[in-house]
PDB file of C-alpha atoms in Angstrom:
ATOM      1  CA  UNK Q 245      68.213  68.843 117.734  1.00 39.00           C
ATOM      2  CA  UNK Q 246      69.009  66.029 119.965  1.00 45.00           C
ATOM      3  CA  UNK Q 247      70.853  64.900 122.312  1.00 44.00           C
ATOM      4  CA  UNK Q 248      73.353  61.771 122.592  1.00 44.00           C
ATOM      5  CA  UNK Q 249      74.644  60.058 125.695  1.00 43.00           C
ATOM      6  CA  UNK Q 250      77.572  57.606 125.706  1.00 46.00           C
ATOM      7  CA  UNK Q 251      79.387  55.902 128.386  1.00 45.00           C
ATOM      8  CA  UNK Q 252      83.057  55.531 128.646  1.00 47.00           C
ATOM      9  CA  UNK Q 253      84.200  52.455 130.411  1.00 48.00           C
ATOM     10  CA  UNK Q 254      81.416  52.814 132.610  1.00 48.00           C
ATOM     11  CA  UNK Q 255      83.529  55.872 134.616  1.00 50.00           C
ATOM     12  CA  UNK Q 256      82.021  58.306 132.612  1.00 50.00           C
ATOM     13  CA  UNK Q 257      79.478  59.997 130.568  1.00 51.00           C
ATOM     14  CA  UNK Q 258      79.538  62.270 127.761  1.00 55.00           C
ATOM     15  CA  UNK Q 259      76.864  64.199 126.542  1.00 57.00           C
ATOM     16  CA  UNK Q 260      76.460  65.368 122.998  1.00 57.00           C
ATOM     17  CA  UNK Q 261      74.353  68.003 121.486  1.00 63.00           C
ATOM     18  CA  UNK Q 262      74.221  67.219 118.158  1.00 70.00           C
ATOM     19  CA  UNK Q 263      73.129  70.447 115.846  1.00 76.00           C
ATOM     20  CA  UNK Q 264      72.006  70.938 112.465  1.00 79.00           C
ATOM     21  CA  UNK Q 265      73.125  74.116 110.611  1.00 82.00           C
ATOM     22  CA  UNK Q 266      70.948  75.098 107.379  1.00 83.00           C
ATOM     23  CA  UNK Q 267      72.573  77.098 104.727  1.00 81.00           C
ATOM     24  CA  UNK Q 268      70.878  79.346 102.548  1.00 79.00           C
ATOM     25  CA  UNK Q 269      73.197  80.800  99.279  1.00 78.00           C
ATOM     26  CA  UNK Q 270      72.278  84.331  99.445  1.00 75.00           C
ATOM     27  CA  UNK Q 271      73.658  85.600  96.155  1.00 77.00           C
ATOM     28  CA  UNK Q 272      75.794  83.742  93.415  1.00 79.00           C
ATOM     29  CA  UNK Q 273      78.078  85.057  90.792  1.00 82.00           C
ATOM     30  CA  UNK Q 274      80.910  83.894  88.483  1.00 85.00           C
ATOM     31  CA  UNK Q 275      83.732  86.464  87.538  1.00 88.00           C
ATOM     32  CA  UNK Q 276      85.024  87.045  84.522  1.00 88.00           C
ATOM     33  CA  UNK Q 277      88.926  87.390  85.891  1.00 90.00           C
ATOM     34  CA  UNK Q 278      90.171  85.263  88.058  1.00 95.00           C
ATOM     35  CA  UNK Q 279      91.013  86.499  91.390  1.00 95.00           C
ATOM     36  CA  UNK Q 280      93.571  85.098  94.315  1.00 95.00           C
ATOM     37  CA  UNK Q 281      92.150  86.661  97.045  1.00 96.00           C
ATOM     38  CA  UNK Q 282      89.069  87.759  98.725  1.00 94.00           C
ATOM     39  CA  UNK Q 283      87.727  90.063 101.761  1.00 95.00           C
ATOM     40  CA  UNK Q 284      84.748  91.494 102.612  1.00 94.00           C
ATOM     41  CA  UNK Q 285      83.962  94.681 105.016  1.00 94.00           C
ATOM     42  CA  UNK Q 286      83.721  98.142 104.966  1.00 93.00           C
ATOM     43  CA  UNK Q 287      85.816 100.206 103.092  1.00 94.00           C
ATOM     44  CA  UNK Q 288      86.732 103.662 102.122  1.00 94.00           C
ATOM     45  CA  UNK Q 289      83.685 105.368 102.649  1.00 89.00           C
ATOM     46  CA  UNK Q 290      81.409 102.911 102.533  1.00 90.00           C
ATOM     47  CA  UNK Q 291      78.246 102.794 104.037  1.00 88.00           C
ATOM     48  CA  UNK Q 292      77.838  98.945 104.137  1.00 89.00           C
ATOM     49  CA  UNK Q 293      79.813  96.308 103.457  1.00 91.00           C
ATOM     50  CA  UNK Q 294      81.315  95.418 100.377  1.00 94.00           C
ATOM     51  CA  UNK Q 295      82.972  92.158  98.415  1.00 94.00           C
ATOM     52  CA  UNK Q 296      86.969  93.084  97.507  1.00 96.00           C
ATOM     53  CA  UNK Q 297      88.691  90.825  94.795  1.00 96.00           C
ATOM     54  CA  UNK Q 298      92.213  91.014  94.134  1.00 97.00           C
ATOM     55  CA  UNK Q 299      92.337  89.574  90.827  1.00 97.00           C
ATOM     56  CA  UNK Q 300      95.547  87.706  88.087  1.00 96.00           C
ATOM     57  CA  UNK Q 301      95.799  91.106  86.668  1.00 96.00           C
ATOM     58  CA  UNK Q 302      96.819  93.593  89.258  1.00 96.00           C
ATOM     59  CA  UNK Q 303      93.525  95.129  89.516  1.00 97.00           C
ATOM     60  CA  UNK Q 304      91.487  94.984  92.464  1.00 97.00           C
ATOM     61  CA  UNK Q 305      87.469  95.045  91.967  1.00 97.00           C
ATOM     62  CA  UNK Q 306      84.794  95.918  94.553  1.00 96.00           C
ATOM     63  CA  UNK Q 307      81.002  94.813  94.368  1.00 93.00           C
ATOM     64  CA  UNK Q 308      78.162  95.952  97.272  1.00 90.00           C
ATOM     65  CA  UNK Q 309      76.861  92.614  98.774  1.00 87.00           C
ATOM     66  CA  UNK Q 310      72.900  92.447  98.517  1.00 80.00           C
ATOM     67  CA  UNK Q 311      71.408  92.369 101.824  1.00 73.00           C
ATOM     68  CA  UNK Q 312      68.937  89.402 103.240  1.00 67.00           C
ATOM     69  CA  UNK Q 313      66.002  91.632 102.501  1.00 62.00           C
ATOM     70  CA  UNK Q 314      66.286  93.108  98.941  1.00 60.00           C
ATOM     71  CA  UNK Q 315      63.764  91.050  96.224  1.00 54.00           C
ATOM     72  CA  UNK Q 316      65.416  88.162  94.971  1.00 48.00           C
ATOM     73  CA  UNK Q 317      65.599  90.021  91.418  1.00 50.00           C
ATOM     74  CA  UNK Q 318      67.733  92.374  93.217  1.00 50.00           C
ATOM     75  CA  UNK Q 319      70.245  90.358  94.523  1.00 57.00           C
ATOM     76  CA  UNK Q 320      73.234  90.341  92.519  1.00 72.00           C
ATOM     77  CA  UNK Q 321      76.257  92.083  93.004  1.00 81.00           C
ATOM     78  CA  UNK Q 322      76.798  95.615  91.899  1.00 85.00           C
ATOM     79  CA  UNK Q 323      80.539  96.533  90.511  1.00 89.00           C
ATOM     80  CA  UNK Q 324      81.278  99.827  92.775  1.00 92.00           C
ATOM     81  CA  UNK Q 325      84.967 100.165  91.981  1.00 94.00           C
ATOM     82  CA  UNK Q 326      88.030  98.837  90.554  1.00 96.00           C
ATOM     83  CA  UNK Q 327      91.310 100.079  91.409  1.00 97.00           C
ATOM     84  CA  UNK Q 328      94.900  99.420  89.397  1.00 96.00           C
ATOM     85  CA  UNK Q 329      97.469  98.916  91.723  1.00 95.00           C
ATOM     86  CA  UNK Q 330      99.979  98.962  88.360  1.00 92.00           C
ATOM     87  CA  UNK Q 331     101.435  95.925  89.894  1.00 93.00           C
ATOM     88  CA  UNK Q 332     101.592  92.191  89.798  1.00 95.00           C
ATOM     89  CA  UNK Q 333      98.877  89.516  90.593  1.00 97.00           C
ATOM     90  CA  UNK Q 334      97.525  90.552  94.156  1.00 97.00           C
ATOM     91  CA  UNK Q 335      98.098  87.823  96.672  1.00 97.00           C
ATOM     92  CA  UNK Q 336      96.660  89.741  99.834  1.00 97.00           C
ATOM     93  CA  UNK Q 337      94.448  91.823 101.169  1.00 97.00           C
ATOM     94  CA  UNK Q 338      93.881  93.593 104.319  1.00 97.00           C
ATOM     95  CA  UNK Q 339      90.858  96.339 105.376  1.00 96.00           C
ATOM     96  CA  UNK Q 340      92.531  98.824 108.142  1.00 95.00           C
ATOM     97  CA  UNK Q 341      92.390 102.452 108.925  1.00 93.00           C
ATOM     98  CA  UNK Q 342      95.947 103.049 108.447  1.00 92.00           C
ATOM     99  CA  UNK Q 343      96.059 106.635 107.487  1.00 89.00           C
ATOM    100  CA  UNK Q 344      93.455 107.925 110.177  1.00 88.00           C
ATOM    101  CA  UNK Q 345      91.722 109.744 107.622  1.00 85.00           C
ATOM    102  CA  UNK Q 346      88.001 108.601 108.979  1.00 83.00           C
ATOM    103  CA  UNK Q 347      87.951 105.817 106.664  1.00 90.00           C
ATOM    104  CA  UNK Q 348      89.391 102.334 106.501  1.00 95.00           C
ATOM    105  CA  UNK Q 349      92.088 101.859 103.894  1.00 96.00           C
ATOM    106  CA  UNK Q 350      92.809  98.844 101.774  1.00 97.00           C
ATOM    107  CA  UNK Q 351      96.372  97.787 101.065  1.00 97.00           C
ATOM    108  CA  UNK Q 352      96.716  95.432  98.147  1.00 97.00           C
ATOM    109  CA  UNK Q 353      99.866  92.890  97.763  1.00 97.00           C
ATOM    110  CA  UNK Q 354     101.372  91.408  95.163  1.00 97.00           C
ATOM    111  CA  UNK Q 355     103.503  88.572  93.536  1.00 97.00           C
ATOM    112  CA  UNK Q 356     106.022  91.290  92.640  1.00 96.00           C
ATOM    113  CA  UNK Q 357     106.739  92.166  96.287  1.00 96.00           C
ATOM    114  CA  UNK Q 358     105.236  95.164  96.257  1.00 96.00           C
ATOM    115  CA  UNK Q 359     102.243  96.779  98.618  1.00 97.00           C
ATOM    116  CA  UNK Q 360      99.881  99.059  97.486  1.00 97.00           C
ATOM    117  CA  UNK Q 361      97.953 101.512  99.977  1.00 96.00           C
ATOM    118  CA  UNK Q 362      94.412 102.948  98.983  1.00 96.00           C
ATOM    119  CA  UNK Q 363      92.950 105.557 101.055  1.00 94.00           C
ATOM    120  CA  UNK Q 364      89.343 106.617  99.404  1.00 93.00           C
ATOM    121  CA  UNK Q 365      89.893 105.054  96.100  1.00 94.00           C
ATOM    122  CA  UNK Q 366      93.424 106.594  95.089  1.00 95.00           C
ATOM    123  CA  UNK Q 367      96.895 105.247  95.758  1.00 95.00           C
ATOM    124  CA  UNK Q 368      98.471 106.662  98.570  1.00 94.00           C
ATOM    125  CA  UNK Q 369     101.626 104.360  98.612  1.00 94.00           C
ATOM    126  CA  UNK Q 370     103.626 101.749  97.024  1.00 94.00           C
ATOM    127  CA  UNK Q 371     106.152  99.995  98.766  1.00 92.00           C
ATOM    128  CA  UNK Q 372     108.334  98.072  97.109  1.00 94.00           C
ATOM    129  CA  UNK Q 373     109.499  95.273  99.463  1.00 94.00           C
ATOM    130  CA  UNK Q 374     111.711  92.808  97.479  1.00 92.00           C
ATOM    131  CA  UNK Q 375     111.496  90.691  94.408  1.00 93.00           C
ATOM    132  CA  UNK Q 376     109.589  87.664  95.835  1.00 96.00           C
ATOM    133  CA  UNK Q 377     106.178  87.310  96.248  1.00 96.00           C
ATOM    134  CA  UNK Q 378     104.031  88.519  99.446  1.00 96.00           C
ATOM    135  CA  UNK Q 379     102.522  85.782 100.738  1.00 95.00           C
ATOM    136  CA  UNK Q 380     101.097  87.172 103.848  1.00 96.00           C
ATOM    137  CA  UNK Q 381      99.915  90.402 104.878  1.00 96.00           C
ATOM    138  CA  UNK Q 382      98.314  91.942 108.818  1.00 96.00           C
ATOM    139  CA  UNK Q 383      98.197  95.067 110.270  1.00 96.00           C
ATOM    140  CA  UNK Q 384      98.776  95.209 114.086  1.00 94.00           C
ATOM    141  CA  UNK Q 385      97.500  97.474 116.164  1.00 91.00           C
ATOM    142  CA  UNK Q 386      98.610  98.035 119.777  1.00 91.00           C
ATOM    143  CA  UNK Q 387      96.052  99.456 122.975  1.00 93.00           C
ATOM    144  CA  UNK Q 388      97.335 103.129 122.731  1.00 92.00           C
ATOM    145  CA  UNK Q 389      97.000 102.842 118.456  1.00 87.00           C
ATOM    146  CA  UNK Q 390     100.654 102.545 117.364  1.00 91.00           C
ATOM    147  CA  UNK Q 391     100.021 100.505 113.927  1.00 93.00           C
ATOM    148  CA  UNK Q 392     102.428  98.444 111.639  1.00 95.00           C
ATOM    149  CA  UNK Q 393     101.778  96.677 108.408  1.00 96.00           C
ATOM    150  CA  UNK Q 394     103.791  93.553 108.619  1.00 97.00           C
ATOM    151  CA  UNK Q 395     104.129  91.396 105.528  1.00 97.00           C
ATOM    152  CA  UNK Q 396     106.146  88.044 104.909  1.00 96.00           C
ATOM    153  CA  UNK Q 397     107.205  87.060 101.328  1.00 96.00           C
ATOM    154  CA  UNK Q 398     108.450  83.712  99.909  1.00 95.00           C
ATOM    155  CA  UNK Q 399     111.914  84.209 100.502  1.00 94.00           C
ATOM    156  CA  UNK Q 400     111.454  84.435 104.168  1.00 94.00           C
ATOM    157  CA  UNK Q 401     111.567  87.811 104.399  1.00 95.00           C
ATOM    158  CA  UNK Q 402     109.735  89.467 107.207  1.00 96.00           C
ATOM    159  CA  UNK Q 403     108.856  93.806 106.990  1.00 96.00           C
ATOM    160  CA  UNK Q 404     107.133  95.876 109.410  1.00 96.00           C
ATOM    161  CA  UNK Q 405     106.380  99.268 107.837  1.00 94.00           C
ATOM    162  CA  UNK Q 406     104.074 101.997 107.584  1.00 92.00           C
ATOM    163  CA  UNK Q 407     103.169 103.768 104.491  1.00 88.00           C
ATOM    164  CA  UNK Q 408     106.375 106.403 104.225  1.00 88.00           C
ATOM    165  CA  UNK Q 409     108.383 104.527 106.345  1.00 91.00           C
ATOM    166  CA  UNK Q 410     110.108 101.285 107.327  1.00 92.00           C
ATOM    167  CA  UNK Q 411     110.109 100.146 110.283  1.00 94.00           C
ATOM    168  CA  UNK Q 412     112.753  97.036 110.760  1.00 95.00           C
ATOM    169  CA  UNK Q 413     112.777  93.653 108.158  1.00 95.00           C
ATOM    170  CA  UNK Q 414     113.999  90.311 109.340  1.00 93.00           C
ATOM    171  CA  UNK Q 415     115.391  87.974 106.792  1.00 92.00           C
ATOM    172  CA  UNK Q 416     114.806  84.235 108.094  1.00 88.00           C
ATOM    173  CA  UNK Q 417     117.646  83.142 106.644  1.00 85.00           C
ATOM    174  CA  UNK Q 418     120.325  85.353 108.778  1.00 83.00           C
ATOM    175  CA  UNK Q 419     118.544  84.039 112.295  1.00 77.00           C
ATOM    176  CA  UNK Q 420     119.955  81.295 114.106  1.00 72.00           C
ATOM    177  CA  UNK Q 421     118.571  78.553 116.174  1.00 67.00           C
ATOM    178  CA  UNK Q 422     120.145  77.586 119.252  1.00 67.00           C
ATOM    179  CA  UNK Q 423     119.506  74.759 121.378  1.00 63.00           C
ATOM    180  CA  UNK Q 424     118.037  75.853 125.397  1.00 63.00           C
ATOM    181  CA  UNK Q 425     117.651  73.437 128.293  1.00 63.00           C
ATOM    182  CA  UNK Q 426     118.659  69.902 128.760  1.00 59.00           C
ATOM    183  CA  UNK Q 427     118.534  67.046 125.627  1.00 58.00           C
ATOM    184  CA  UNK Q 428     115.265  65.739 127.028  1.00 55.00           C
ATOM    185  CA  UNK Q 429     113.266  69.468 127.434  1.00 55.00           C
ATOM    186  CA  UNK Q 430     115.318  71.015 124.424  1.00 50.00           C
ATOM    187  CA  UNK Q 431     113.720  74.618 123.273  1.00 48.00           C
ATOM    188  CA  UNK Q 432     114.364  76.779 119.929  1.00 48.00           C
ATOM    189  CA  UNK Q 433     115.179  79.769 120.109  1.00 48.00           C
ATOM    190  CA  UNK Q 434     115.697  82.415 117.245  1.00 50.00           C
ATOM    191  CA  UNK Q 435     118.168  84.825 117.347  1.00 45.00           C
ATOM    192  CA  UNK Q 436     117.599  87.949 115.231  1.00 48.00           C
ATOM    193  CA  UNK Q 437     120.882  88.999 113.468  1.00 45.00           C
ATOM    194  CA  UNK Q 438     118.764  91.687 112.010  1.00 39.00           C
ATOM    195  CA  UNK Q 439     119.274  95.235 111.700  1.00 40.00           C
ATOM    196  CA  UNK Q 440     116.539  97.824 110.982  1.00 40.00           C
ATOM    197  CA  UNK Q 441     116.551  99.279 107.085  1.00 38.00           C
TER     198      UNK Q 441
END
């Protein structure tokens, strides 16, 4: 660690802590399926956190992460699960407690437009959301625990749902933008000609 000091014009002084980071690889592994996306955290039941892979063929594979203090012979990762979503390539992931079961859920999405929703290792729900690819996926949570999924797909398609139930869906391409405030301070705005589903 050290520290830098430069002067700026003579008006001013900056000073710099400049810090060096060491990185240790932990545990290493190459799959034999290729996978598109990636999280890591607690699911299901789980005691401890685990590795998720949404993989090219639909299926979605979970591996226990060795901890910092297990022997160095131990540390490679353990296949706990894998789960067949009977869908397309997964594309997202997310880790939520969606069913308020006592356990946090994973919902799986694919390049088919569908969403998968595991609640302790067995589908719960699949929503089919359109024919284009989901390329994003969040769950939203408000302070008195109202939840949405919301996903957005390639053809600018926008849903907010829960697992029996949809909530609205926005299609980009029936919004508007009109033009707010003078040439010089001009603002976008959208303007939702969406209707709820």
């Amino acid at each position: 660690t050290g520290v830098t000091t430069a002067e700026n014009s003579g008006k001013d002084s900056y000073i710099c802590n400049m810090l060096q980071v060491c990185m240790q690889c932990l545990w290493e592994r190459r799959f034999a399926q290729k996978f598109n996306v990636l999280s890591v955290g607690q699911v299901f039941r789980s005691a401890k956190a685990l590795l998720v892979l949404g993989c090219e063929d639909g299926v979605i594979r979970l591996f226990d992460i060795p901890t910092a203090g297990e022997k160095s012979s131990e540390k490679t990762l353990q296949s706990t699960s894998v789960l067949e979503t009977k869908g397309g390539p997964i594309q997202q992931l997310a880790l939520h407690n969606v069913t308020r079961f006592g356990s946090v859920d994973l919902i799986a999405a694919d390049s088919q437009g569908t969403v998968t929703i595991f609640c302790n290792e067995q589908i719960l729900a699949r929503c089919s959301l359109g024919e284009h690819s989901i390329s994003c996926l969040d769950v939203e949570e408000d302070a008195i625990g109202n939840l949405m999924i919301v996903s957005g797909d390639e053809g600018g398609t926008v849903n907010a749902f829960l697992p029996y139930s949809t909530l609205w869906r926005l299609r980009l391409q029936d919004t508007r933008i009109t033009r707010v405030g003078c040439d010089q301070c001009a603002h976008s705005v959208l303007s939702p000609g969406c209707r709820a589903v």
